[in-house]
Every structure is written in structure tokens, then in C-alpha cells.
Amino acid sequence: MELFIGLKEINSIENKGNKKYFSSIVSPVVCNQTLKLIMHQHNNLAFKINRNAQKFENRFTKILIDTINLIPICMLPILGFGQDSTNENDSKELIAHPLNGIELHLDGIVDEELWLSIPGNDDFLMQEPKEGGQPTEQTKVRIAFDDQNIYIAVVCYDSNPSDIKAFQKKRDASLETDDNFGFIFDTFMDKRSAYFFEINPFGLRGDALISPGQSGTFNKDWDGIWKAWTHIGDFGWSAEIRIPFRSINFDSKNDAWGINFRRTIRRKNEELLWAGHRRNQGLFRPQNAGILTGLADPSQGLGLEIIPYAITQSSKEYDKDNDAATSSTSADLGFDINYNITSQLKASFTYNTDFAQAEVDNRQINLTRFSLRFPEQRDFFLEGSSILQFAPSSGVDPYFSRRIGLVNGMRVPIKYGGRIIGNVGKNNIALLHVRTGKMGELNPENFTIGRYRRNFWKESSIGVIYTHRSTEDDIVLSNPVQDRKTWGADLNLSTSEFLGNKRLQLSAFFVAHNPASLSDNFTSISDRSVRGFRLNFPNKPWSGNVSYREFGDEYDPAVGFNQRNGFKRLQPGIKYAPLFDKSKLIREIEWGIEYEYLTSLGNKPLTEYLGFNLGTIRFESGDKLGVQVSRSFEYLNEDFDILNDSSVVVPLGEYVNWGYEIEASSASFRKISGSIAYEAGGFWTGDISSLVLGLTIRPAPGINLSSGYTHTKVSAMNSGFNTNLFQLDLGLDFTPDISISSNIQFDDVSEVLGTNTRFRWIITPGTDIFFVYNHNWLNSETLARRLTTLQEVGVVKAIYTYRF
């Protein structure tokens, strides 16, 4: 009820814009009085503790939950206060200059007369190593535009250009190793979402979509169509960047965008920001960006984009029992069509969708009782996925795109799909529909997802989500089902002006679904729902959060992801991470405490975790060293078969264990870098130790060799086992547009050795050719050969983009 009242008052605030009116309705005084009233009601029963200890325990738990549930309404006046005040970066402006018919020669050298006639903006400040300090090297930025493109020229001066760090060439590769320059466009000036772009001295292109939320969403799998040219000289390095207006959505009625820049000087681990230089701000927060003015009449053309593709595939499946093989060859066509209904709203249709070029999942060995969550890597589901995010950081996923077209890791054919994603004023809209085909005993299915989010105040929003899954003939693997529907609502309150310039965030959510079976007449909406909230204080040096969640016993969203049911969970945590700006050895040390208390819905303790970060040291050199200690309690209400083969079974009961972890890593900008982590402690009836090693070698720019090894040793009552996981990534990047990568993985639980090799050639941005080869072997002592081929697949795929 408290949350409902709070939402009602939010609407009143948005309509009336009167903070005094809000404070008179919901104030800390009212909250305090309400808390006192609750405590008074419960105190009448609390004095009977001696007669009934169990009753007091239940009553105390209820008091705690009642108090926790009051937090959302008590925080509303705090989060609403100051929402109309002026941001300290609003005065920082940059003017975009029109080309007026001038044709630029783009080669990365900023020597054209137009660029030299524009004053370079060099008003950067340090974020690290000294917050607010003056940069050790100068950076100048200039911006121009015509009716089709926006152009950025940047000169990164360097007093020692021979020490510039540049290893990577592959598109979207991590630039933790390199000098780099990044920037964002908040094209709607809503200080919530933004487009992110970054380059390095070799012209590597990286991009992402930034969306709001407690931790923010950084979707680097989005690939925009744009181009960058770079040059390294005795002055440092420079770049010219061209971004077509057709590659981004924007408010055509507004001639101003939010903008910000960041430069990293890697050998010094120096971070420079044009705006938002404080440690709790940064490039990824559009709230702290400056303003780009002067944009006049940018055009997206007709806003129509047609992307046909052709694919041919050859595969061979081996039957190890009968020593026989089945071969198949196929060729197919498909296409995507995108149309900008407005400059802010895009409609898309996909036919005969294929994701053969998607990278394989990184393998994991699961020694827990719960499912593992793997990330989405398919382009169609990645674009616009930020709007579909629901209550980020709260651990609830009513929509998880890998439930569409994937079953137990196997691909189900997608016949067609459509979506509408974008903004209409303060409204964020996402509609998605996908039809999958028949595969084996799986019948065709329809998936529909709808998401609506309304922005209010500077950084807050309220939204709803709906999913619908229907199966042809209402049969799933011989089991009768009905249409499965899930609905939910989430509230996100946020301010960057708490106590002046601190960030404070509150999110709350509720999700429920109907029964999967028509014969289900025994579960309630409470059994099939989840609810909770999260309060976050993400600042530096102090940060903290507290979250509370309840998951019903039968919660299982048909298009979502869930690991565990039937619990209440309270999770507070606090961190302290000061900078040592006067030290020549240490950059930062972080200390922290994390706590988790999880009970059944009947308040029986199931899990308790207390973790201490005794110190994670970040050195000036870029190296890291950390030590953690933890205590855990687990209650098993049934036997736990760890390997699912009855070889190691943990009996039901209560278990308390202590553990520790030591981890260290060297700076990634070195030609040879590595990491090591060792963890040991109690594990159910015995002990566990885990060693994780990583090694990366970069002998020359564009060549990356990374390897990883994880060894786990488990001892249990009268039993035990070891597991080993090997991973090797080989990357050969000839240019930012031509690359070969190979991923090799093996673990001795599945005994499968797998390789995934990909060649990608970006002929022009939007036009790609892929060659993909996958090969899996089974390692078995019982077969004639130790490594027996299970599967071979070869794929050639070509994609072309037409823009009108």
C-alpha cells in the first residue's frame, strides 16, 4: 500500500511541479510518525516474549518487513527534492559548426582550413589520479556537421608519442589496454540514455547504448554504422570521425544534444573528462554531460534501411555409438527491414532470421544448485534491448530473450519477427513479436513482449512490462499448456543532487504471471509473483546499498529467467574506496562488507552470507591485489547431487563454512599480462579450493593470445572430485575491419573439446562477410579414439545494408 500511495503522489508532483505540496503530503515527519505507530502496535505484543519466544521471532520479522516496506515512501521526498535545480555542468557548452558546402578530406590529420578556423575545446579535468586536477597532456576537440553527418576532430597531444599504448584493432575490443578517446551523444537531451563511441590510435571503433537504471545498462553489442580515421605523429595522435545521422535516433525539433568526452592516457592510468569529472560521475552518466548546440536540420533521409543476407551452411553430425555420420548442406536467404517512423521511433521486421555469426558462450562448470545465466549475443535481440530492461540490479528478469529461439542451448528456427522501439516524448516504448518454427518434438510458438516506461523528474521513471507465450496445439513436449502471460511494474527514482552532488537511487518492482496449466487451481497470485525494492548510494569514496526481495514458490515466467523460488532475501552492503592522490605507489584501496540473509516464505533461515573485503589495492602501475574472507550458512531441505551422477551427494541439513580468496592481476597495457585467483574454504560436508589463472600475450599490435585455466578440487564426506576448465582465445586483427578469432574450450566434466573460429570482413560499415567454423570432439577412453568428432559446422554469411 505504501508504494501505491507513493506512485499516486508522484503523478501529483509531475502535474503540479510543486515540491512544497509534495512535502506537505509525504514528509520525513509523516514517515517517522507512521513508523512509531507500527512500533506501538507491535510493542503491545512484544512484552509477551518470555511466554512465547517463537511468537516474538515471527512478530519481530514482521516488524522488520513492515519497516523495510516503508522505505520507498519515506525516500520519495528525498529523491524528489532538488530535481529542478541546476546541474553544475549545464553551463559547459560546445558549438557545432556547419560545413556550408565545404568537403572534408578525412584522413585522421586535423589540418583542414575548416578545422583550424574552429577554436579547439580543451577544457578537460582529471578524474584520476587526482580528482579535478589539471591534465598532464592537452586534448582539443572540434565539431562540425552537414545535413547528413556529424564530424568530430580530436587532437590528443602527447609529450612522449613513442610511449602511446595501442594494441587492439578488432571492432569493439576492450580498450583497457590502450590509449583511447571516447564520447557520448545524449540525442534527446533527457539526461538518461545516450550513444557511446570510442576509438584508439589505430582507428579501432567501439560503440554501445547507455540506458538508465541503478547500475545503468551498457549494451556494447550494438554496432552503429560510422567511420574513424586516425594518425600518429610527433605531436601525439589525432582522429577524424564521421557519424551519419541515419545511424542514430534524435529529437529533430531540438538543435541541442547532451555531449561529453573522455580521454585515457594508459601508461599513466590518467582519466580526463570534459564534463562530470567527479568519481561518482563520468562519461557513462548523461546526467553530467555538457551541451552541444548549433545543430540545424539534421536529416535521416527516408529513414528506410533494408538489410538482406545470404547464408550457406554445411554440417556433419557423428553417431559415436554406431560409428556413423550424417551430413547436410543448406543455403538460405533472409532480410531485415528498418524504418524510422519518426526520428525517435523505429519499426523493424525480420524474416528467416539467422544468427550463425554469433559467438559461442563461454563455458562454465556449475557446482551450485541453481541455473547459470548466459548473456544474449544475437543482434536482433540486442538492438533496443535497453528499453526492455526491467528493474536493473534487482535480480528479476520477467523478460529474458534467450528463452526465444533457444532450448537447452540448441537453436530453434525463427521464422519472422517484428518490433517497434523508441521514444515518444517522455515515453519509452518497445513492442516485440517473434514466431519460431517446429524443431523435433517442439511445436511452433509465438512470443509477444510489450514494455512501456514513462520518464518524470530529471532521472526517474515508472514502467510496466507484459509478455505472452503461446504454443501451437497448446502442447509442449507432450505436456498440455495454456497461453502463459506475465505482467509487471517497476519504479525507478534517482537523483544526482542528493546532499549537493551525491547520487541516490531507489527502485521497486512487482511481477506476476498466470498458471501454465489449465488444471492449476491451487496456486495463488502470491505464489506466482515476486516483489521487492533496492536502495542504492553509488558514490565515491563511500557507497552502499540495501535490497529486499520476495519470490513466490511457483514463480516461473515463461519468457523470463529465474534461479530460485520461495524465499525472502535481505541484502545490505557498504564500501569505502578512497584515492591516495599523494602516493606514488597506491592509487586506491577499497574495503567493504556484504551481507545476505535469505529465509523461506515461512521465515526459516535458508542462507546467510557475510563477506569482508579486507582490501583491494589498485596500484599506480595498474596492478591490483585483493583479499576477501567470508562466512556462509546453508540449509538443505533435500539431498544435493552436485555432479548429477550420484557420485557426490550432500545430505539434507545445516552447514556453516568459512572461506577466503586472494586475487592479483597485472596491468593490462603490458605486452604480457596475467591474473591469478585462489579461493579455499569449507564446502558442504568437506572443503573446496579453486585456482584461476589467466595469461595474455600481445607480441605486436593486432595479435592477442589469451588463455585461462580453472582448477577446482572438492572433498566431501567419503568422496570428492576435481574439475578442470581450459580456455584459449586467439585473435589476429589485420585492420579494424578485418579480423580472425578462434575460441577453444575444454572441460573434464562434459569431456567435450570445442572450437569456434570466425573470420569477419567489414567491407564498408554495414556490409559484412563472415566465415564461421565450429568443431566439437568428445574425449572418451571407452571409444576407439580419445578424441572423437561429434559435430562439424561450416558457415558463410554475407550481409549488406541499403539505406534510403
PDB file of C-alpha atoms in Angstrom, residues 574-762:
ATOM      1  CA  ILE A 574      28.765  -0.912   2.162  1.00  0.00           C
ATOM      2  CA  LYS A 575      32.103   0.051   0.557  1.00  0.00           C
ATOM      3  CA  TYR A 576      34.796   2.624   1.179  1.00  0.00           C
ATOM      4  CA  ALA A 577      37.292   3.343  -1.621  1.00  0.00           C
ATOM      5  CA  PRO A 578      39.456   6.452  -1.143  1.00  0.00           C
ATOM      6  CA  LEU A 579      42.036   7.731  -3.629  1.00  0.00           C
ATOM      7  CA  PHE A 580      45.618   8.202  -2.421  1.00  0.00           C
ATOM      8  CA  ASP A 581      46.452  11.102  -4.721  1.00  0.00           C
ATOM      9  CA  LYS A 582      49.710  11.905  -2.903  1.00  0.00           C
ATOM     10  CA  SER A 583      51.055   8.375  -3.081  1.00  0.00           C
ATOM     11  CA  LYS A 584      53.393   7.306  -5.868  1.00  0.00           C
ATOM     12  CA  LEU A 585      52.639   3.628  -5.219  1.00  0.00           C
ATOM     13  CA  ILE A 586      48.925   3.202  -4.422  1.00  0.00           C
ATOM     14  CA  ARG A 587      46.056   4.713  -6.432  1.00  0.00           C
ATOM     15  CA  GLU A 588      43.058   3.356  -4.463  1.00  0.00           C
ATOM     16  CA  ILE A 589      42.166   0.871  -1.728  1.00  0.00           C
ATOM     17  CA  GLU A 590      38.649  -0.484  -1.391  1.00  0.00           C
ATOM     18  CA  TRP A 591      37.217  -2.040   1.770  1.00  0.00           C
ATOM     19  CA  GLY A 592      33.708  -3.421   2.076  1.00  0.00           C
ATOM     20  CA  ILE A 593      31.174  -5.608   3.851  1.00  0.00           C
ATOM     21  CA  GLU A 594      28.412  -7.604   2.166  1.00  0.00           C
ATOM     22  CA  TYR A 595      25.616  -9.428   3.961  1.00  0.00           C
ATOM     23  CA  GLU A 596      22.827 -11.686   2.748  1.00  0.00           C
ATOM     24  CA  TYR A 597      20.017 -13.119   4.858  1.00  0.00           C
ATOM     25  CA  LEU A 598      17.645 -15.443   3.000  1.00  0.00           C
ATOM     26  CA  THR A 599      14.692 -17.251   4.551  1.00  0.00           C
ATOM     27  CA  SER A 600      11.796 -19.326   3.352  1.00  0.00           C
ATOM     28  CA  LEU A 601       8.436 -17.615   2.999  1.00  0.00           C
ATOM     29  CA  GLY A 602       7.707 -19.088   6.438  1.00  0.00           C
ATOM     30  CA  ASN A 603      10.801 -17.268   7.843  1.00  0.00           C
ATOM     31  CA  LYS A 604      13.001 -20.363   8.205  1.00  0.00           C
ATOM     32  CA  PRO A 605      16.679 -19.398   7.626  1.00  0.00           C
ATOM     33  CA  LEU A 606      17.985 -20.927   4.398  1.00  0.00           C
ATOM     34  CA  THR A 607      21.094 -18.914   3.546  1.00  0.00           C
ATOM     35  CA  GLU A 608      23.269 -16.432   5.381  1.00  0.00           C
ATOM     36  CA  TYR A 609      26.402 -14.887   3.931  1.00  0.00           C
ATOM     37  CA  LEU A 610      28.803 -12.384   5.454  1.00  0.00           C
ATOM     38  CA  GLY A 611      31.701 -11.222   3.292  1.00  0.00           C
ATOM     39  CA  PHE A 612      34.576  -8.913   4.188  1.00  0.00           C
ATOM     40  CA  ASN A 613      36.730  -7.214   1.584  1.00  0.00           C
ATOM     41  CA  LEU A 614      39.896  -6.775   3.638  1.00  0.00           C
ATOM     42  CA  GLY A 615      41.388  -4.572   0.962  1.00  0.00           C
ATOM     43  CA  THR A 616      41.514  -4.420  -2.820  1.00  0.00           C
ATOM     44  CA  ILE A 617      44.539  -2.340  -3.760  1.00  0.00           C
ATOM     45  CA  ARG A 618      44.807  -0.622  -7.128  1.00  0.00           C
ATOM     46  CA  PHE A 619      48.391   0.467  -7.678  1.00  0.00           C
ATOM     47  CA  GLU A 620      49.587   3.454  -9.703  1.00  0.00           C
ATOM     48  CA  SER A 621      51.139   0.951 -12.087  1.00  0.00           C
ATOM     49  CA  GLY A 622      47.708  -0.507 -12.894  1.00  0.00           C
ATOM     50  CA  ASP A 623      48.318  -3.743 -10.977  1.00  0.00           C
ATOM     51  CA  LYS A 624      45.732  -4.999  -8.450  1.00  0.00           C
ATOM     52  CA  LEU A 625      45.774  -7.117  -5.292  1.00  0.00           C
ATOM     53  CA  GLY A 626      42.790  -8.112  -3.140  1.00  0.00           C
ATOM     54  CA  VAL A 627      41.878 -10.309  -0.164  1.00  0.00           C
ATOM     55  CA  GLN A 628      38.365 -11.389   0.909  1.00  0.00           C
ATOM     56  CA  VAL A 629      37.097 -13.500   3.811  1.00  0.00           C
ATOM     57  CA  SER A 630      33.568 -14.883   4.154  1.00  0.00           C
ATOM     58  CA  ARG A 631      31.286 -16.932   6.376  1.00  0.00           C
ATOM     59  CA  SER A 632      28.308 -18.798   4.950  1.00  0.00           C
ATOM     60  CA  PHE A 633      25.359 -20.775   6.276  1.00  0.00           C
ATOM     61  CA  GLU A 634      23.205 -23.031   4.108  1.00  0.00           C
ATOM     62  CA  TYR A 635      20.205 -25.163   4.885  1.00  0.00           C
ATOM     63  CA  LEU A 636      19.434 -28.043   2.521  1.00  0.00           C
ATOM     64  CA  ASN A 637      15.867 -29.299   2.648  1.00  0.00           C
ATOM     65  CA  GLU A 638      16.752 -32.214   0.358  1.00  0.00           C
ATOM     66  CA  ASP A 639      19.820 -34.108  -0.780  1.00  0.00           C
ATOM     67  CA  PHE A 640      22.021 -32.271  -3.310  1.00  0.00           C
ATOM     68  CA  ASP A 641      23.615 -34.315  -6.110  1.00  0.00           C
ATOM     69  CA  ILE A 642      26.497 -31.997  -7.104  1.00  0.00           C
ATOM     70  CA  LEU A 643      27.503 -33.666 -10.389  1.00  0.00           C
ATOM     71  CA  ASN A 644      24.073 -35.144 -11.188  1.00  0.00           C
ATOM     72  CA  ASP A 645      25.539 -38.632 -11.342  1.00  0.00           C
ATOM     73  CA  SER A 646      25.062 -39.738  -7.690  1.00  0.00           C
ATOM     74  CA  SER A 647      28.837 -39.836  -7.154  1.00  0.00           C
ATOM     75  CA  VAL A 648      28.869 -36.935  -4.664  1.00  0.00           C
ATOM     76  CA  VAL A 649      25.648 -36.365  -2.730  1.00  0.00           C
ATOM     77  CA  VAL A 650      25.312 -33.864   0.110  1.00  0.00           C
ATOM     78  CA  PRO A 651      22.643 -34.945   2.637  1.00  0.00           C
ATOM     79  CA  LEU A 652      19.982 -32.522   3.836  1.00  0.00           C
ATOM     80  CA  GLY A 653      20.883 -30.495   6.901  1.00  0.00           C
ATOM     81  CA  GLU A 654      22.526 -27.266   8.055  1.00  0.00           C
ATOM     82  CA  TYR A 655      26.057 -26.276   7.022  1.00  0.00           C
ATOM     83  CA  VAL A 656      28.327 -23.456   8.216  1.00  0.00           C
ATOM     84  CA  ASN A 657      31.616 -22.773   6.423  1.00  0.00           C
ATOM     85  CA  TRP A 658      34.365 -20.151   6.288  1.00  0.00           C
ATOM     86  CA  GLY A 659      36.364 -19.253   3.192  1.00  0.00           C
ATOM     87  CA  TYR A 660      38.905 -16.824   1.821  1.00  0.00           C
ATOM     88  CA  GLU A 661      40.047 -15.564  -1.561  1.00  0.00           C
ATOM     89  CA  ILE A 662      43.248 -13.917  -2.773  1.00  0.00           C
ATOM     90  CA  GLU A 663      43.427 -12.399  -6.237  1.00  0.00           C
ATOM     91  CA  ALA A 664      46.039 -10.414  -8.144  1.00  0.00           C
ATOM     92  CA  SER A 665      46.360  -9.066 -11.668  1.00  0.00           C
ATOM     93  CA  SER A 666      48.951  -7.114 -13.602  1.00  0.00           C
ATOM     94  CA  ALA A 667      48.271  -4.014 -15.702  1.00  0.00           C
ATOM     95  CA  SER A 668      46.590  -4.944 -18.973  1.00  0.00           C
ATOM     96  CA  PHE A 669      48.554  -2.451 -21.078  1.00  0.00           C
ATOM     97  CA  ARG A 670      51.721  -4.568 -20.809  1.00  0.00           C
ATOM     98  CA  LYS A 671      52.647  -6.879 -23.675  1.00  0.00           C
ATOM     99  CA  ILE A 672      52.457  -9.774 -21.237  1.00  0.00           C
ATOM    100  CA  SER A 673      49.833  -9.556 -18.502  1.00  0.00           C
ATOM    101  CA  GLY A 674      48.230 -12.076 -16.211  1.00  0.00           C
ATOM    102  CA  SER A 675      45.954 -12.750 -13.298  1.00  0.00           C
ATOM    103  CA  ILE A 676      45.703 -15.299 -10.515  1.00  0.00           C
ATOM    104  CA  ALA A 677      42.954 -16.015  -8.002  1.00  0.00           C
ATOM    105  CA  TYR A 678      42.948 -18.652  -5.282  1.00  0.00           C
ATOM    106  CA  GLU A 679      39.887 -19.458  -3.221  1.00  0.00           C
ATOM    107  CA  ALA A 680      39.573 -22.019  -0.438  1.00  0.00           C
ATOM    108  CA  GLY A 681      37.227 -22.901   2.397  1.00  0.00           C
ATOM    109  CA  GLY A 682      34.520 -25.212   3.599  1.00  0.00           C
ATOM    110  CA  PHE A 683      32.123 -26.760   1.088  1.00  0.00           C
ATOM    111  CA  TRP A 684      29.074 -28.561   2.483  1.00  0.00           C
ATOM    112  CA  THR A 685      30.462 -31.666   4.258  1.00  0.00           C
ATOM    113  CA  GLY A 686      34.052 -31.077   3.129  1.00  0.00           C
ATOM    114  CA  ASP A 687      36.315 -28.477   1.561  1.00  0.00           C
ATOM    115  CA  ILE A 688      36.793 -26.726  -1.766  1.00  0.00           C
ATOM    116  CA  SER A 689      39.756 -24.986  -3.350  1.00  0.00           C
ATOM    117  CA  SER A 690      39.816 -23.206  -6.679  1.00  0.00           C
ATOM    118  CA  LEU A 691      42.705 -21.837  -8.701  1.00  0.00           C
ATOM    119  CA  VAL A 692      42.012 -19.499 -11.634  1.00  0.00           C
ATOM    120  CA  LEU A 693      44.885 -18.458 -13.909  1.00  0.00           C
ATOM    121  CA  GLY A 694      44.862 -16.045 -16.820  1.00  0.00           C
ATOM    122  CA  LEU A 695      47.630 -15.077 -19.240  1.00  0.00           C
ATOM    123  CA  THR A 696      47.535 -12.642 -22.173  1.00  0.00           C
ATOM    124  CA  ILE A 697      50.331 -12.072 -24.667  1.00  0.00           C
ATOM    125  CA  ARG A 698      50.336  -9.238 -27.206  1.00  0.00           C
ATOM    126  CA  PRO A 699      53.562  -9.602 -29.195  1.00  0.00           C
ATOM    127  CA  ALA A 700      52.516  -6.983 -31.774  1.00  0.00           C
ATOM    128  CA  PRO A 701      49.555  -4.677 -32.434  1.00  0.00           C
ATOM    129  CA  GLY A 702      46.569  -6.690 -33.616  1.00  0.00           C
ATOM    130  CA  ILE A 703      47.810 -10.004 -32.187  1.00  0.00           C
ATOM    131  CA  ASN A 704      46.157 -11.168 -28.951  1.00  0.00           C
ATOM    132  CA  LEU A 705      46.675 -14.552 -27.313  1.00  0.00           C
ATOM    133  CA  SER A 706      44.637 -15.092 -24.136  1.00  0.00           C
ATOM    134  CA  SER A 707      44.400 -18.255 -22.085  1.00  0.00           C
ATOM    135  CA  GLY A 708      42.536 -19.238 -18.962  1.00  0.00           C
ATOM    136  CA  TYR A 709      42.639 -22.252 -16.662  1.00  0.00           C
ATOM    137  CA  THR A 710      40.361 -23.083 -13.750  1.00  0.00           C
ATOM    138  CA  HIS A 711      41.100 -25.990 -11.410  1.00  0.00           C
ATOM    139  CA  THR A 712      38.640 -26.901  -8.665  1.00  0.00           C
ATOM    140  CA  LYS A 713      39.212 -29.546  -6.016  1.00  0.00           C
ATOM    141  CA  VAL A 714      36.300 -30.695  -3.876  1.00  0.00           C
ATOM    142  CA  SER A 715      36.418 -33.064  -0.929  1.00  0.00           C
ATOM    143  CA  ALA A 716      33.215 -34.278   0.661  1.00  0.00           C
ATOM    144  CA  MET A 717      32.191 -36.907   3.172  1.00  0.00           C
ATOM    145  CA  ASN A 718      33.627 -40.218   1.854  1.00  0.00           C
ATOM    146  CA  SER A 719      34.021 -38.770  -1.647  1.00  0.00           C
ATOM    147  CA  GLY A 720      35.467 -35.963  -3.742  1.00  0.00           C
ATOM    148  CA  PHE A 721      36.341 -34.861  -7.255  1.00  0.00           C
ATOM    149  CA  ASN A 722      38.411 -32.456  -9.347  1.00  0.00           C
ATOM    150  CA  THR A 723      37.317 -30.328 -12.300  1.00  0.00           C
ATOM    151  CA  ASN A 724      39.407 -28.579 -14.935  1.00  0.00           C
ATOM    152  CA  LEU A 725      38.379 -25.955 -17.473  1.00  0.00           C
ATOM    153  CA  PHE A 726      40.699 -24.724 -20.241  1.00  0.00           C
ATOM    154  CA  GLN A 727      40.039 -21.727 -22.487  1.00  0.00           C
ATOM    155  CA  LEU A 728      42.160 -20.248 -25.247  1.00  0.00           C
ATOM    156  CA  ASP A 729      41.326 -17.186 -27.354  1.00  0.00           C
ATOM    157  CA  LEU A 730      43.412 -16.360 -30.405  1.00  0.00           C
ATOM    158  CA  GLY A 731      42.918 -13.041 -32.176  1.00  0.00           C
ATOM    159  CA  LEU A 732      44.577 -11.810 -35.338  1.00  0.00           C
ATOM    160  CA  ASP A 733      43.356  -8.386 -36.391  1.00  0.00           C
ATOM    161  CA  PHE A 734      44.827  -7.142 -39.661  1.00  0.00           C
ATOM    162  CA  THR A 735      42.904  -3.870 -39.651  1.00  0.00           C
ATOM    163  CA  PRO A 736      39.922  -2.535 -37.666  1.00  0.00           C
ATOM    164  CA  ASP A 737      37.753  -4.094 -40.414  1.00  0.00           C
ATOM    165  CA  ILE A 738      39.417  -7.482 -40.999  1.00  0.00           C
ATOM    166  CA  SER A 739      39.897  -9.980 -38.184  1.00  0.00           C
ATOM    167  CA  ILE A 740      40.190 -13.669 -37.370  1.00  0.00           C
ATOM    168  CA  SER A 741      39.333 -15.038 -33.937  1.00  0.00           C
ATOM    169  CA  SER A 742      39.337 -18.538 -32.534  1.00  0.00           C
ATOM    170  CA  ASN A 743      37.883 -19.730 -29.258  1.00  0.00           C
ATOM    171  CA  ILE A 744      38.955 -23.134 -27.893  1.00  0.00           C
ATOM    172  CA  GLN A 745      37.361 -24.648 -24.756  1.00  0.00           C
ATOM    173  CA  PHE A 746      37.610 -27.951 -22.890  1.00  0.00           C
ATOM    174  CA  ASP A 747      36.345 -29.197 -19.549  1.00  0.00           C
ATOM    175  CA  ASP A 748      36.664 -32.639 -17.989  1.00  0.00           C
ATOM    176  CA  VAL A 749      33.061 -32.765 -16.790  1.00  0.00           C
ATOM    177  CA  SER A 750      31.449 -32.818 -20.235  1.00  0.00           C
ATOM    178  CA  GLU A 751      34.718 -34.117 -21.759  1.00  0.00           C
ATOM    179  CA  VAL A 752      33.990 -32.019 -24.852  1.00  0.00           C
ATOM    180  CA  LEU A 753      36.666 -30.074 -26.718  1.00  0.00           C
ATOM    181  CA  GLY A 754      35.130 -27.306 -28.801  1.00  0.00           C
ATOM    182  CA  THR A 755      36.454 -24.721 -31.229  1.00  0.00           C
ATOM    183  CA  ASN A 756      34.745 -21.686 -32.742  1.00  0.00           C
ATOM    184  CA  THR A 757      36.685 -19.866 -35.471  1.00  0.00           C
ATOM    185  CA  ARG A 758      35.347 -16.672 -37.067  1.00  0.00           C
ATOM    186  CA  PHE A 759      36.613 -14.525 -39.898  1.00  0.00           C
ATOM    187  CA  ARG A 760      34.953 -11.135 -40.301  1.00  0.00           C
ATOM    188  CA  TRP A 761      35.484  -8.633 -43.063  1.00  0.00           C
ATOM    189  CA  ILE A 762      33.706  -5.298 -42.787  1.00  0.00           C
TER     190      ILE A 762
END
